[in-house]
Amino acid sequence: MEFRLRPARDHGMEAADRLRSLSRERGLGSVIVGGAWRRVLRAYLALFHRLRVEGRENLPAPPFVLVANHASHLDALVLSAVLRGDAARRAHALAAGDTFFGSTLSSAFAAYAVNALPVWRKRTRASEIATLRERLVEDGLVYILFPEGTRARDGVMAAFQPGIGALVAGTEVPVVPCWLEGCHAAWPAHARFPKPARLRLSIGAPLRFADVPAVRAGWEVVAARCEAAVRAEGALPPRAPPPGDDGPLDPR
């Protein structure tokens, strides 16, 4: 076995900067807090929401990306709670920076309990996407991602954005499509707190995009295929393209 030693990616950063950094790595304290949080979260979802999980056997070994429909703050909690072992310890939810990293307190909770990484809406730089892609592959991480970009206020799934393609196109990293049912009823965007409601998570077979070019047209192909797989998990019909739009061209 070959061991490679390197400094931590976040070595030398100030504490406040580390919380919001895409290079943040887990220390012992974060591992302990994260493990305790997951146990509490699993108990809450089992008792309060009677969470039912189908297709857990479809989860591969890290690295991989979980994608799902997004209508509630419960979505990321459910997806992170179903992971076990090494995958759970390596998982990062990609969270809206303006919502979860606006203050030091909220940043600390997002970083240490949820292990989230910030993605800043409408101002994420290409270099930041490159960092996320590099870490996913080289560090063997698990990303939890909602390609719609925001919660659906009416619970109706919207089109997927091409950001997922920028992360995985041309790589061997699997993308696992998931369907979340009941989260919008339990905790819609306008409600301050969740209410009891049954939740169901369906986990589909992994998708792979090594043959898709890592260019804008390829990103759109990845997004379209992921969206179709998530809709299939939810037994939804394919989304009709806008008039005059035949959908993204397949560059293969």
mmCIF file of C-alpha atoms in Angstrom, residues 6-163:
data_model
loop_
_atom_site.group_PDB
_atom_site.id
_atom_site.type_symbol
_atom_site.label_atom_id
_atom_site.label_comp_id
_atom_site.label_asym_id
_atom_site.label_seq_id
_atom_site.Cartn_x
_atom_site.Cartn_y
_atom_site.Cartn_z
ATOM 1 C CA ARG A 6 0.320 16.292 1.730
ATOM 2 C CA PRO A 7 -0.703 19.327 3.745
ATOM 3 C CA ALA A 8 -4.425 19.736 4.374
ATOM 4 C CA ARG A 9 -6.079 21.823 1.677
ATOM 5 C CA ASP A 10 -7.207 24.335 4.304
ATOM 6 C CA HIS A 11 -3.851 24.470 6.119
ATOM 7 C CA GLY A 12 -3.021 27.960 7.385
ATOM 8 C CA MET A 13 -6.499 29.457 6.909
ATOM 9 C CA GLU A 14 -8.106 31.605 9.565
ATOM 10 C CA ALA A 15 -10.992 29.873 11.339
ATOM 11 C CA ALA A 16 -13.700 32.121 9.851
ATOM 12 C CA ASP A 17 -12.299 31.716 6.342
ATOM 13 C CA ARG A 18 -12.066 27.945 6.746
ATOM 14 C CA LEU A 19 -15.799 27.700 7.511
ATOM 15 C CA ARG A 20 -16.687 29.193 4.122
ATOM 16 C CA SER A 21 -13.879 27.615 2.120
ATOM 17 C CA LEU A 22 -14.392 24.999 -0.592
ATOM 18 C CA SER A 23 -11.046 23.562 0.523
ATOM 19 C CA ARG A 24 -12.224 22.860 4.077
ATOM 20 C CA GLU A 25 -11.258 19.406 5.346
ATOM 21 C CA ARG A 26 -12.722 17.574 8.310
ATOM 22 C CA GLY A 27 -10.820 17.601 11.571
ATOM 23 C CA LEU A 28 -11.424 15.357 14.575
ATOM 24 C CA GLY A 29 -13.917 17.782 16.110
ATOM 25 C CA SER A 30 -15.926 17.988 12.892
ATOM 26 C CA VAL A 31 -16.009 14.191 12.568
ATOM 27 C CA ILE A 32 -17.299 13.802 16.141
ATOM 28 C CA VAL A 33 -19.927 16.547 15.813
ATOM 29 C CA GLY A 34 -21.013 15.258 12.417
ATOM 30 C CA GLY A 35 -21.406 11.687 13.687
ATOM 31 C CA ALA A 36 -23.496 12.822 16.644
ATOM 32 C CA TRP A 37 -25.652 14.997 14.383
ATOM 33 C CA ARG A 38 -26.326 12.100 11.995
ATOM 34 C CA ARG A 39 -27.499 9.855 14.849
ATOM 35 C CA VAL A 40 -29.909 12.515 16.095
ATOM 36 C CA LEU A 41 -31.092 13.213 12.552
ATOM 37 C CA ARG A 42 -31.768 9.540 11.779
ATOM 38 C CA ALA A 43 -33.774 9.155 14.969
ATOM 39 C CA TYR A 44 -35.788 12.298 14.169
ATOM 40 C CA LEU A 45 -36.577 11.168 10.610
ATOM 41 C CA ALA A 46 -37.569 7.689 11.768
ATOM 42 C CA LEU A 47 -39.807 8.837 14.630
ATOM 43 C CA PHE A 48 -41.229 12.106 13.298
ATOM 44 C CA HIS A 49 -41.481 11.312 9.584
ATOM 45 C CA ARG A 50 -41.484 7.492 9.346
ATOM 46 C CA LEU A 51 -38.860 7.753 6.602
ATOM 47 C CA ARG A 52 -38.935 4.847 4.119
ATOM 48 C CA VAL A 53 -35.880 4.263 1.896
ATOM 49 C CA GLU A 54 -35.987 2.200 -1.300
ATOM 50 C CA GLY A 55 -32.955 1.271 -3.412
ATOM 51 C CA ARG A 56 -30.204 1.768 -0.824
ATOM 52 C CA GLU A 57 -28.287 -1.035 -2.574
ATOM 53 C CA ASN A 58 -27.784 1.314 -5.553
ATOM 54 C CA LEU A 59 -25.376 3.515 -3.601
ATOM 55 C CA PRO A 60 -21.818 2.974 -4.911
ATOM 56 C CA ALA A 61 -18.548 3.494 -3.051
ATOM 57 C CA PRO A 62 -17.241 7.095 -3.019
ATOM 58 C CA PRO A 63 -16.783 9.206 -4.997
ATOM 59 C CA PHE A 64 -20.313 9.821 -6.237
ATOM 60 C CA VAL A 65 -22.950 12.560 -6.452
ATOM 61 C CA LEU A 66 -26.532 12.343 -5.165
ATOM 62 C CA VAL A 67 -29.052 14.437 -7.118
ATOM 63 C CA ALA A 68 -32.749 14.825 -6.337
ATOM 64 C CA ASN A 69 -35.814 17.010 -6.648
ATOM 65 C CA HIS A 70 -35.803 19.935 -4.229
ATOM 66 C CA ALA A 71 -38.832 21.358 -2.425
ATOM 67 C CA SER A 72 -37.785 21.561 1.243
ATOM 68 C CA HIS A 73 -34.887 22.006 3.671
ATOM 69 C CA LEU A 74 -35.644 18.413 4.667
ATOM 70 C CA ASP A 75 -34.272 17.194 1.332
ATOM 71 C CA ALA A 76 -30.576 17.539 2.177
ATOM 72 C CA LEU A 77 -31.151 16.163 5.676
ATOM 73 C CA VAL A 78 -32.797 13.018 4.304
ATOM 74 C CA LEU A 79 -30.071 12.391 1.722
ATOM 75 C CA SER A 80 -27.267 12.879 4.237
ATOM 76 C CA ALA A 81 -29.014 10.653 6.809
ATOM 77 C CA VAL A 82 -29.211 7.608 4.510
ATOM 78 C CA LEU A 83 -25.451 7.478 3.930
ATOM 79 C CA ARG A 84 -23.398 5.105 6.049
ATOM 80 C CA GLY A 85 -19.756 4.556 6.935
ATOM 81 C CA ASP A 86 -17.093 6.125 4.739
ATOM 82 C CA ALA A 87 -19.687 7.687 2.423
ATOM 83 C CA ALA A 88 -21.332 9.508 5.364
ATOM 84 C CA ARG A 89 -17.994 10.861 6.593
ATOM 85 C CA ARG A 90 -17.020 12.055 3.099
ATOM 86 C CA ALA A 91 -20.378 13.647 2.237
ATOM 87 C CA HIS A 92 -20.784 17.367 1.573
ATOM 88 C CA ALA A 93 -24.089 19.051 0.808
ATOM 89 C CA LEU A 94 -23.580 21.863 -1.708
ATOM 90 C CA ALA A 95 -25.595 24.597 -0.008
ATOM 91 C CA ALA A 96 -26.597 28.134 -0.958
ATOM 92 C CA GLY A 97 -23.931 30.379 0.537
ATOM 93 C CA ASP A 98 -26.289 33.341 0.982
ATOM 94 C CA THR A 99 -28.685 31.190 3.055
ATOM 95 C CA PHE A 100 -26.412 28.961 5.134
ATOM 96 C CA PHE A 101 -23.135 30.893 5.321
ATOM 97 C CA GLY A 102 -24.380 34.419 5.975
ATOM 98 C CA SER A 103 -23.091 34.617 9.572
ATOM 99 C CA THR A 104 -20.356 32.971 11.625
ATOM 100 C CA LEU A 105 -22.924 31.033 13.688
ATOM 101 C CA SER A 106 -24.836 29.681 10.688
ATOM 102 C CA SER A 107 -21.544 28.942 8.911
ATOM 103 C CA ALA A 108 -20.286 26.943 11.896
ATOM 104 C CA PHE A 109 -23.472 24.864 12.029
ATOM 105 C CA ALA A 110 -23.440 24.255 8.256
ATOM 106 C CA ALA A 111 -19.746 23.356 8.287
ATOM 107 C CA TYR A 112 -19.490 21.196 11.392
ATOM 108 C CA ALA A 113 -22.906 19.544 11.697
ATOM 109 C CA VAL A 114 -24.012 19.267 8.065
ATOM 110 C CA ASN A 115 -20.510 19.436 6.507
ATOM 111 C CA ALA A 116 -21.890 21.706 3.793
ATOM 112 C CA LEU A 117 -19.810 23.564 1.215
ATOM 113 C CA PRO A 118 -21.029 26.981 0.019
ATOM 114 C CA VAL A 119 -22.143 27.634 -3.547
ATOM 115 C CA TRP A 120 -22.911 31.294 -4.156
ATOM 116 C CA ARG A 121 -25.908 31.858 -6.395
ATOM 117 C CA LYS A 122 -25.222 33.819 -9.598
ATOM 118 C CA ARG A 123 -21.611 34.550 -8.583
ATOM 119 C CA THR A 124 -19.885 31.192 -8.463
ATOM 120 C CA ARG A 125 -16.612 31.485 -10.392
ATOM 121 C CA ALA A 126 -15.234 28.922 -12.823
ATOM 122 C CA SER A 127 -12.261 28.411 -10.490
ATOM 123 C CA GLU A 128 -14.636 27.411 -7.676
ATOM 124 C CA ILE A 129 -16.373 24.834 -9.878
ATOM 125 C CA ALA A 130 -12.910 23.521 -10.799
ATOM 126 C CA THR A 131 -12.036 23.193 -7.099
ATOM 127 C CA LEU A 132 -15.249 21.250 -6.400
ATOM 128 C CA ARG A 133 -14.610 18.955 -9.373
ATOM 129 C CA GLU A 134 -10.994 18.364 -8.350
ATOM 130 C CA ARG A 135 -11.900 17.547 -4.756
ATOM 131 C CA LEU A 136 -14.731 15.229 -5.812
ATOM 132 C CA VAL A 137 -12.348 13.112 -7.878
ATOM 133 C CA GLU A 138 -9.044 13.382 -5.992
ATOM 134 C CA ASP A 139 -10.401 13.268 -2.428
ATOM 135 C CA GLY A 140 -13.089 10.660 -3.175
ATOM 136 C CA LEU A 141 -15.957 12.773 -1.811
ATOM 137 C CA VAL A 142 -19.732 12.474 -1.930
ATOM 138 C CA TYR A 143 -21.711 15.529 -3.015
ATOM 139 C CA ILE A 144 -25.397 16.111 -2.290
ATOM 140 C CA LEU A 145 -26.703 18.405 -5.004
ATOM 141 C CA PHE A 146 -30.073 19.777 -6.118
ATOM 142 C CA PRO A 147 -29.690 20.806 -9.768
ATOM 143 C CA GLU A 148 -32.928 22.813 -9.830
ATOM 144 C CA GLY A 149 -30.927 25.479 -8.001
ATOM 145 C CA THR A 150 -33.591 26.403 -5.447
ATOM 146 C CA ARG A 151 -36.554 24.895 -3.599
ATOM 147 C CA ALA A 152 -39.753 24.545 -5.626
ATOM 148 C CA ARG A 153 -42.267 26.751 -3.811
ATOM 149 C CA ASP A 154 -45.201 24.790 -5.233
ATOM 150 C CA GLY A 155 -43.536 21.386 -4.939
ATOM 151 C CA VAL A 156 -43.398 20.956 -8.737
ATOM 152 C CA MET A 157 -39.995 19.886 -10.011
ATOM 153 C CA ALA A 158 -38.265 22.428 -12.268
ATOM 154 C CA ALA A 159 -35.667 21.931 -15.008
ATOM 155 C CA PHE A 160 -32.139 20.943 -13.942
ATOM 156 C CA GLN A 161 -29.356 23.482 -14.391
ATOM 157 C CA PRO A 162 -26.075 22.482 -16.140
ATOM 158 C CA GLY A 163 -23.879 22.882 -13.045
#
